Amino acid sequence: SLSLLAPALTFNVDDFGARGDGSHDDAQAFEKAWKEACSAPGAVLVVPKKNYLLGPSAFSGPCQDDTTFQINGIIRASGDQSDYDEDRRHWIVFDGVDHLVVQGGGTFDGNGLIWWQNSCKTNKALPCKNAPTALTFYNCGNLITQNLNIQNAQQIHVSFEKCSDVEATDLHITAPGNSPNTDGIHVASTRNIQISNSTIGTGDDCISIVDGSEDVEAMDIICGPGHGISIGSLGSGNSEAHVSGVTVNRANFSGTTNGVRIKTWQGGSGSASNIKFQNMEMHDVSNPIIIEQNYCDQDEPCKQQKSAIQVRNVTYQNIRGTSASDVAVEFNCSESLPCAGIVLQNINLQKIGGGSTTASCNSIDLECIGLVSPRCS
C-alpha cells in the first residue's frame, strides 16, 4: 500500500496578525509565526502575495528539522533609520537554523535609497557609518535558498556567514549601479557553498568571497552592473586571512568595473589558493583579469609593508570578450611574496571597438597554455 506523507504544517503570517498593507510594521507577527514554525518538524512559514513592511527581524534557531520560509509576496524594509539604532548591520537575519529552505519567488526589498543618500561614498562630507545587510544567514548548516528576488539593499544584499553546505540558486539581485557597497552575494567563513543560475547587478561586487571561506563554487552567473566577482579584500589591518578551493565556471560580465579579481592588502598574512576561473565572457569590462596585492581602500596612502597574503595556484581558462581598458590582464603581485602557480589558458581579450589590449605582470610565476592574448611581455 502507498503511504502518503503527512501534509506539511503551514503557518501563515496573516494568522499571526500581519497586515500586509505596506505601511504597518509586521515584524512582531512574523516573529510569532516563526516561533511556531520553528518548533514544529517540517513546518512551512508562508508569506502570502501582499506587501509586508518589516523593521529589523531575527529568525533564530535551533529549530525542528526541515523548516521552510515560503515567500510569495514582497517584504520591504522599514525606511526609518532610527528603527536600526540597536543594530545598524542587519535587517533580516536567519541565525543558527539547520536544514532551512528559503524560497518562493517573492521579493526582499531593502528600501535602500535613504541609506545610499547618507553614505560617505555618496557624500564625502558625511561620516562613514555601517548600514544593514538585507539578508544574513549566520551559522546555518544544510541551507537552501532558491528562487528569490533581493533588491535595493541598504548595503550587502545577501550574506552567508559561518555557514556550511549551502545551495543558493535562481537568485535575482538588483540595485542601481551607483548604489554604494551593495554587494550581491557575500561569502564569509563559509564552506561548501554552491551559487548557481543567478543574475546579479548592483553597485559593488556581484559576488565577494572573504576570509575563512573554502570550497566555494559559482556557476552560470550573469554579472553587471557592478564590480565583478572578487576574492577579498583580504588582510586589511595586518590581519590573517585564508580562502581556498574557489571555482567560478560559466559567467557573463557586462559593463562591470572588474571581471574576476583577487584583492589583498599589504601587511596581511595567510593565503588565497586553489582557485579556478573558467568559461567566461566579458563585454566592455574595465579590468577583465586582475590580481591586486597592493589594494588600498582608504583616504591616506597605504605604506609599503613586507608581509603579504600568498596568492597561489590560480587558473584562468577559456576567457574571451572585450575590455574597456587598454590593460586587460593585470597581475600586481607582492614583491616580497610573488604570485605562484598562475596559469593562463585560452584567453582572448580585445579592446572594445577593436584593437589589441596589453598585460601588466609584476612579481609573478606564470604559465601560458594555448592562445593567450594579451600576453605578459
XYZ file of C-alpha atoms in Angstrom:
377
model
C 0.000 0.000 0.000
C 1.175 3.536 -0.723
C 1.931 5.515 2.375
C 1.165 9.197 1.896
C 3.399 11.760 3.561
C 1.520 13.869 6.068
C 0.876 17.349 4.666
C 3.314 19.946 5.929
C 2.217 22.116 8.814
C 1.768 25.622 7.429
C 1.902 28.845 9.398
C 0.581 31.878 7.520
C 1.931 35.180 8.858
C -1.523 36.765 8.385
C -2.925 34.387 11.001
C -0.496 35.904 13.499
C -1.639 39.474 12.882
C 0.416 40.535 9.858
C -1.482 43.135 7.833
C 0.461 43.152 4.597
C -0.688 46.685 3.816
C 2.814 48.048 3.186
C 2.600 50.642 5.950
C 2.314 48.851 9.318
C 5.421 47.128 10.669
C 4.589 43.411 10.655
C 7.825 42.271 12.333
C 6.121 41.070 15.529
C 3.625 38.942 13.613
C 6.436 37.408 11.545
C 8.436 36.582 14.664
C 5.393 34.948 16.317
C 4.750 32.852 13.199
C 8.422 31.917 13.071
C 8.404 30.766 16.692
C 5.561 28.347 15.949
C 7.033 27.114 12.655
C 10.465 26.658 14.197
C 9.103 24.347 16.878
C 7.224 22.018 14.501
C 9.105 19.459 12.341
C 8.731 20.039 8.596
C 6.840 23.309 9.073
C 6.286 25.902 6.351
C 6.023 29.599 7.191
C 4.009 31.249 4.414
C 4.243 34.894 3.340
C 1.264 35.479 1.001
C 1.222 37.645 -2.121
C 0.924 41.008 -0.378
C 3.256 43.841 0.602
C 4.710 43.490 4.088
C 6.683 46.213 5.853
C 9.296 44.878 8.267
C 11.692 46.507 10.678
C 14.832 44.587 11.753
C 13.907 40.924 12.295
C 15.785 37.878 13.573
C 14.578 34.353 12.841
C 16.640 32.226 15.199
C 17.174 28.526 15.717
C 17.740 25.859 16.637
C 14.518 24.617 15.056
C 12.982 21.223 14.491
C 14.323 19.800 11.222
C 13.281 20.941 7.769
C 11.808 24.396 8.186
C 10.699 26.246 5.040
C 10.297 30.022 4.737
C 7.981 30.373 1.742
C 7.920 33.974 0.486
C 5.338 34.549 -2.232
C 4.844 38.261 -1.613
C 7.080 41.279 -1.009
C 8.845 42.037 2.265
C 10.056 45.638 2.336
C 12.388 47.141 4.891
C 11.345 49.976 7.126
C 12.877 53.196 5.824
C 13.080 54.745 9.290
C 16.765 54.679 10.171
C 16.023 55.013 13.886
C 14.477 51.514 13.769
C 18.057 50.266 13.370
C 19.570 52.090 16.362
C 20.186 48.813 18.242
C 21.913 47.136 15.274
C 22.876 49.068 12.168
C 24.386 45.993 10.500
C 21.358 43.768 9.868
C 17.809 43.878 8.537
C 16.691 40.217 8.308
C 18.800 37.508 9.940
C 18.385 33.741 9.936
C 20.587 32.660 12.826
C 21.570 29.120 13.796
C 18.933 27.298 11.720
C 19.928 23.956 10.178
C 18.047 22.270 7.310
C 16.357 25.524 6.305
C 14.822 26.276 2.894
C 14.045 29.874 1.886
C 12.163 30.021 -1.433
C 9.013 31.082 -3.214
C 9.636 33.622 -5.960
C 8.860 36.589 -3.707
C 10.976 39.669 -3.031
C 13.093 41.027 -0.206
C 13.331 44.800 -0.788
C 15.909 46.624 1.351
C 14.417 50.050 0.560
C 17.988 51.287 0.469
C 17.714 54.774 -1.023
C 17.823 56.636 2.307
C 20.951 54.689 3.281
C 22.692 55.327 -0.051
C 21.988 59.064 0.181
C 23.565 59.150 3.647
C 26.631 57.108 2.666
C 30.065 58.715 2.866
C 30.722 57.226 -0.580
C 27.820 59.265 -1.990
C 28.501 62.405 0.056
C 32.128 62.799 1.128
C 31.127 65.351 3.799
C 29.259 62.684 5.790
C 30.919 60.362 8.337
C 31.285 56.707 7.287
C 28.775 54.541 9.159
C 27.538 50.984 8.878
C 24.339 50.189 7.028
C 22.306 46.987 7.229
C 22.876 43.848 5.203
C 19.450 42.980 3.793
C 19.514 39.205 4.269
C 22.024 37.453 6.543
C 22.381 33.710 7.032
C 24.532 33.182 10.094
C 25.722 29.813 11.374
C 23.264 27.814 9.217
C 24.044 24.279 8.001
C 22.398 22.418 5.105
C 20.791 25.581 3.790
C 18.887 26.039 0.533
C 17.974 29.482 -0.821
C 16.219 29.328 -4.174
C 14.019 31.350 -6.481
C 14.275 34.662 -4.645
C 14.417 38.310 -5.654
C 16.547 40.545 -3.462
C 16.681 44.210 -4.396
C 17.779 47.671 -3.276
C 19.667 46.504 -0.188
C 20.820 49.050 2.343
C 24.357 47.645 1.848
C 25.121 43.964 1.091
C 22.158 42.080 -0.391
C 22.768 38.516 0.846
C 25.485 37.399 3.241
C 26.397 33.818 4.164
C 28.490 33.904 7.338
C 29.834 30.852 9.191
C 27.510 28.597 7.176
C 28.190 25.154 5.714
C 26.659 23.026 2.955
C 24.757 25.782 1.169
C 22.874 25.774 -2.144
C 21.969 29.210 -3.480
C 20.218 29.016 -6.839
C 17.954 31.176 -9.012
C 18.684 34.363 -7.097
C 17.916 37.659 -8.843
C 19.703 40.520 -7.140
C 19.366 44.110 -8.338
C 20.250 47.633 -7.238
C 21.340 50.747 -9.163
C 24.928 50.677 -10.407
C 25.716 53.779 -8.337
C 24.382 52.423 -5.026
C 27.344 52.215 -2.593
C 28.634 48.962 -1.050
C 25.664 46.939 -2.272
C 27.483 43.634 -2.913
C 25.186 40.981 -4.358
C 26.298 37.813 -2.541
C 28.894 37.955 0.237
C 30.536 34.722 1.442
C 32.454 34.812 4.736
C 33.832 31.946 6.850
C 31.578 29.580 4.901
C 32.459 26.172 3.479
C 30.937 24.038 0.771
C 28.646 26.567 -0.887
C 27.319 26.387 -4.448
C 25.871 29.503 -6.081
C 24.192 28.884 -9.440
C 21.845 30.230 -12.125
C 21.825 33.707 -10.676
C 21.623 37.212 -12.129
C 23.314 39.952 -10.133
C 23.565 43.652 -10.930
C 24.407 46.114 -8.144
C 26.758 48.954 -7.180
C 29.531 46.718 -5.837
C 30.834 43.145 -6.237
C 28.375 40.696 -7.768
C 29.949 38.062 -5.520
C 32.570 38.713 -2.833
C 34.392 35.857 -1.115
C 36.346 36.713 2.026
C 38.329 35.203 4.886
C 37.559 31.721 6.157
C 35.735 30.530 3.039
C 36.582 27.228 1.383
C 35.057 25.059 -1.329
C 33.057 27.821 -2.978
C 31.538 27.158 -6.405
C 29.738 29.747 -8.515
C 28.349 28.732 -11.892
C 26.053 30.152 -14.548
C 26.281 33.702 -13.210
C 25.256 36.852 -15.077
C 27.041 39.849 -13.548
C 26.543 43.559 -14.262
C 26.428 46.342 -13.475
C 28.843 46.120 -10.553
C 32.439 45.420 -9.627
C 32.693 41.829 -10.858
C 33.453 38.680 -8.863
C 36.036 39.256 -6.137
C 38.066 37.194 -3.757
C 38.797 39.680 -0.988
C 39.672 42.074 0.075
C 41.930 40.027 2.362
C 44.434 41.071 5.023
C 43.267 44.569 5.952
C 44.709 45.955 9.185
C 47.582 43.415 9.078
C 45.098 40.560 9.620
C 45.493 36.884 8.689
C 43.119 35.544 6.036
C 42.590 32.271 4.185
C 40.439 31.456 1.158
C 40.810 28.183 -0.774
C 39.042 25.950 -3.257
C 37.100 28.529 -5.272
C 35.713 27.688 -8.740
C 33.836 30.177 -10.904
C 32.516 28.460 -14.045
C 30.354 29.901 -16.836
C 29.954 33.568 -16.041
C 28.971 36.513 -18.217
C 30.149 40.015 -17.282
C 28.706 43.138 -18.853
C 29.889 46.704 -18.231
C 31.479 45.870 -14.879
C 34.495 47.677 -13.395
C 36.264 44.323 -12.970
C 35.841 40.800 -14.240
C 37.486 38.294 -11.903
C 39.549 39.943 -9.177
C 41.717 38.896 -6.247
C 42.468 41.811 -3.918
C 44.740 41.789 -0.875
C 46.189 44.477 1.393
C 49.885 44.805 2.126
C 50.799 43.719 5.644
C 48.332 40.814 5.802
C 49.244 37.137 6.105
C 47.683 33.845 5.030
C 46.746 32.735 1.526
C 44.315 32.674 -1.388
C 44.882 29.357 -3.133
C 43.488 26.688 -5.455
C 41.257 28.971 -7.482
C 39.782 28.411 -10.969
C 38.102 30.976 -13.207
C 36.811 29.267 -16.352
C 34.467 29.652 -19.330
C 33.740 33.366 -19.162
C 32.505 36.077 -21.482
C 33.478 39.698 -20.879
C 31.612 42.567 -22.539
C 33.045 46.075 -22.072
C 34.704 45.160 -18.749
C 37.306 47.548 -17.344
C 39.705 45.058 -15.695
C 38.744 41.613 -17.006
C 41.500 39.724 -15.132
C 43.182 41.317 -12.134
C 45.218 40.365 -9.085
C 45.826 43.429 -6.920
C 48.102 42.779 -3.950
C 48.546 46.439 -3.114
C 44.846 47.064 -2.537
C 44.217 50.246 -0.543
C 40.649 51.385 0.121
C 41.308 54.298 2.477
C 41.834 58.061 2.242
C 45.516 58.172 3.219
C 48.048 56.206 1.148
C 48.930 52.707 2.395
C 52.545 52.364 3.443
C 54.827 49.742 1.932
C 54.929 46.556 4.038
C 56.887 43.315 3.650
C 54.236 40.908 4.934
C 51.691 39.715 2.340
C 48.957 37.205 1.578
C 50.286 34.373 -0.609
C 48.318 34.040 -3.873
C 48.982 30.644 -5.428
C 47.568 28.032 -7.800
C 45.155 30.213 -9.756
C 43.984 29.100 -13.219
C 42.241 31.289 -15.798
C 40.813 29.188 -18.620
C 38.644 29.954 -21.674
C 38.022 33.645 -21.063
C 37.147 35.882 -24.000
C 35.478 39.125 -24.899
C 36.131 42.854 -24.759
C 37.959 45.110 -22.359
C 37.056 48.758 -21.708
C 40.645 49.434 -20.599
C 43.921 49.025 -22.520
C 45.294 46.710 -19.817
C 43.042 43.637 -19.897
C 45.229 41.414 -17.704
C 46.841 42.934 -14.628
C 48.888 40.975 -12.111
C 50.150 43.407 -9.496
C 51.618 40.859 -7.091
C 53.575 41.288 -3.890
C 57.318 41.912 -4.286
C 58.025 40.105 -1.013
C 55.747 37.104 -1.760
C 55.191 36.773 -5.530
C 52.126 35.082 -7.023
C 52.930 31.399 -7.660
C 51.426 28.755 -9.922
C 49.337 31.151 -12.028
C 48.092 29.690 -15.339
C 46.513 31.480 -18.314
C 44.930 29.126 -20.859
C 42.936 30.121 -23.958
C 42.492 33.813 -23.195
C 41.319 36.236 -25.880
C 40.517 39.774 -24.732
C 40.251 42.544 -27.325
C 39.718 46.268 -26.844
C 36.069 47.306 -27.034
C 35.535 48.712 -30.536
C 38.520 46.780 -31.895
C 42.261 46.785 -31.315
C 44.573 44.900 -29.031
C 44.976 45.015 -25.268
C 48.068 44.637 -23.091
C 49.032 42.676 -19.998
C 50.852 44.079 -16.966
C 52.661 41.466 -14.872
C 54.729 42.107 -11.743
C 56.240 39.579 -9.308
C 54.542 36.509 -10.758
C 55.332 32.898 -11.661
C 53.151 32.465 -14.754
C 52.489 29.726 -17.310
C 50.630 30.328 -20.583
C 48.889 27.485 -22.443
C 47.272 27.702 -25.894
C 46.270 31.067 -27.335
C 46.790 33.761 -24.724
C 46.066 37.351 -25.756
C 47.210 39.644 -24.286
C 50.447 38.068 -23.015
C 52.873 39.360 -20.424
C 55.873 40.902 -22.143
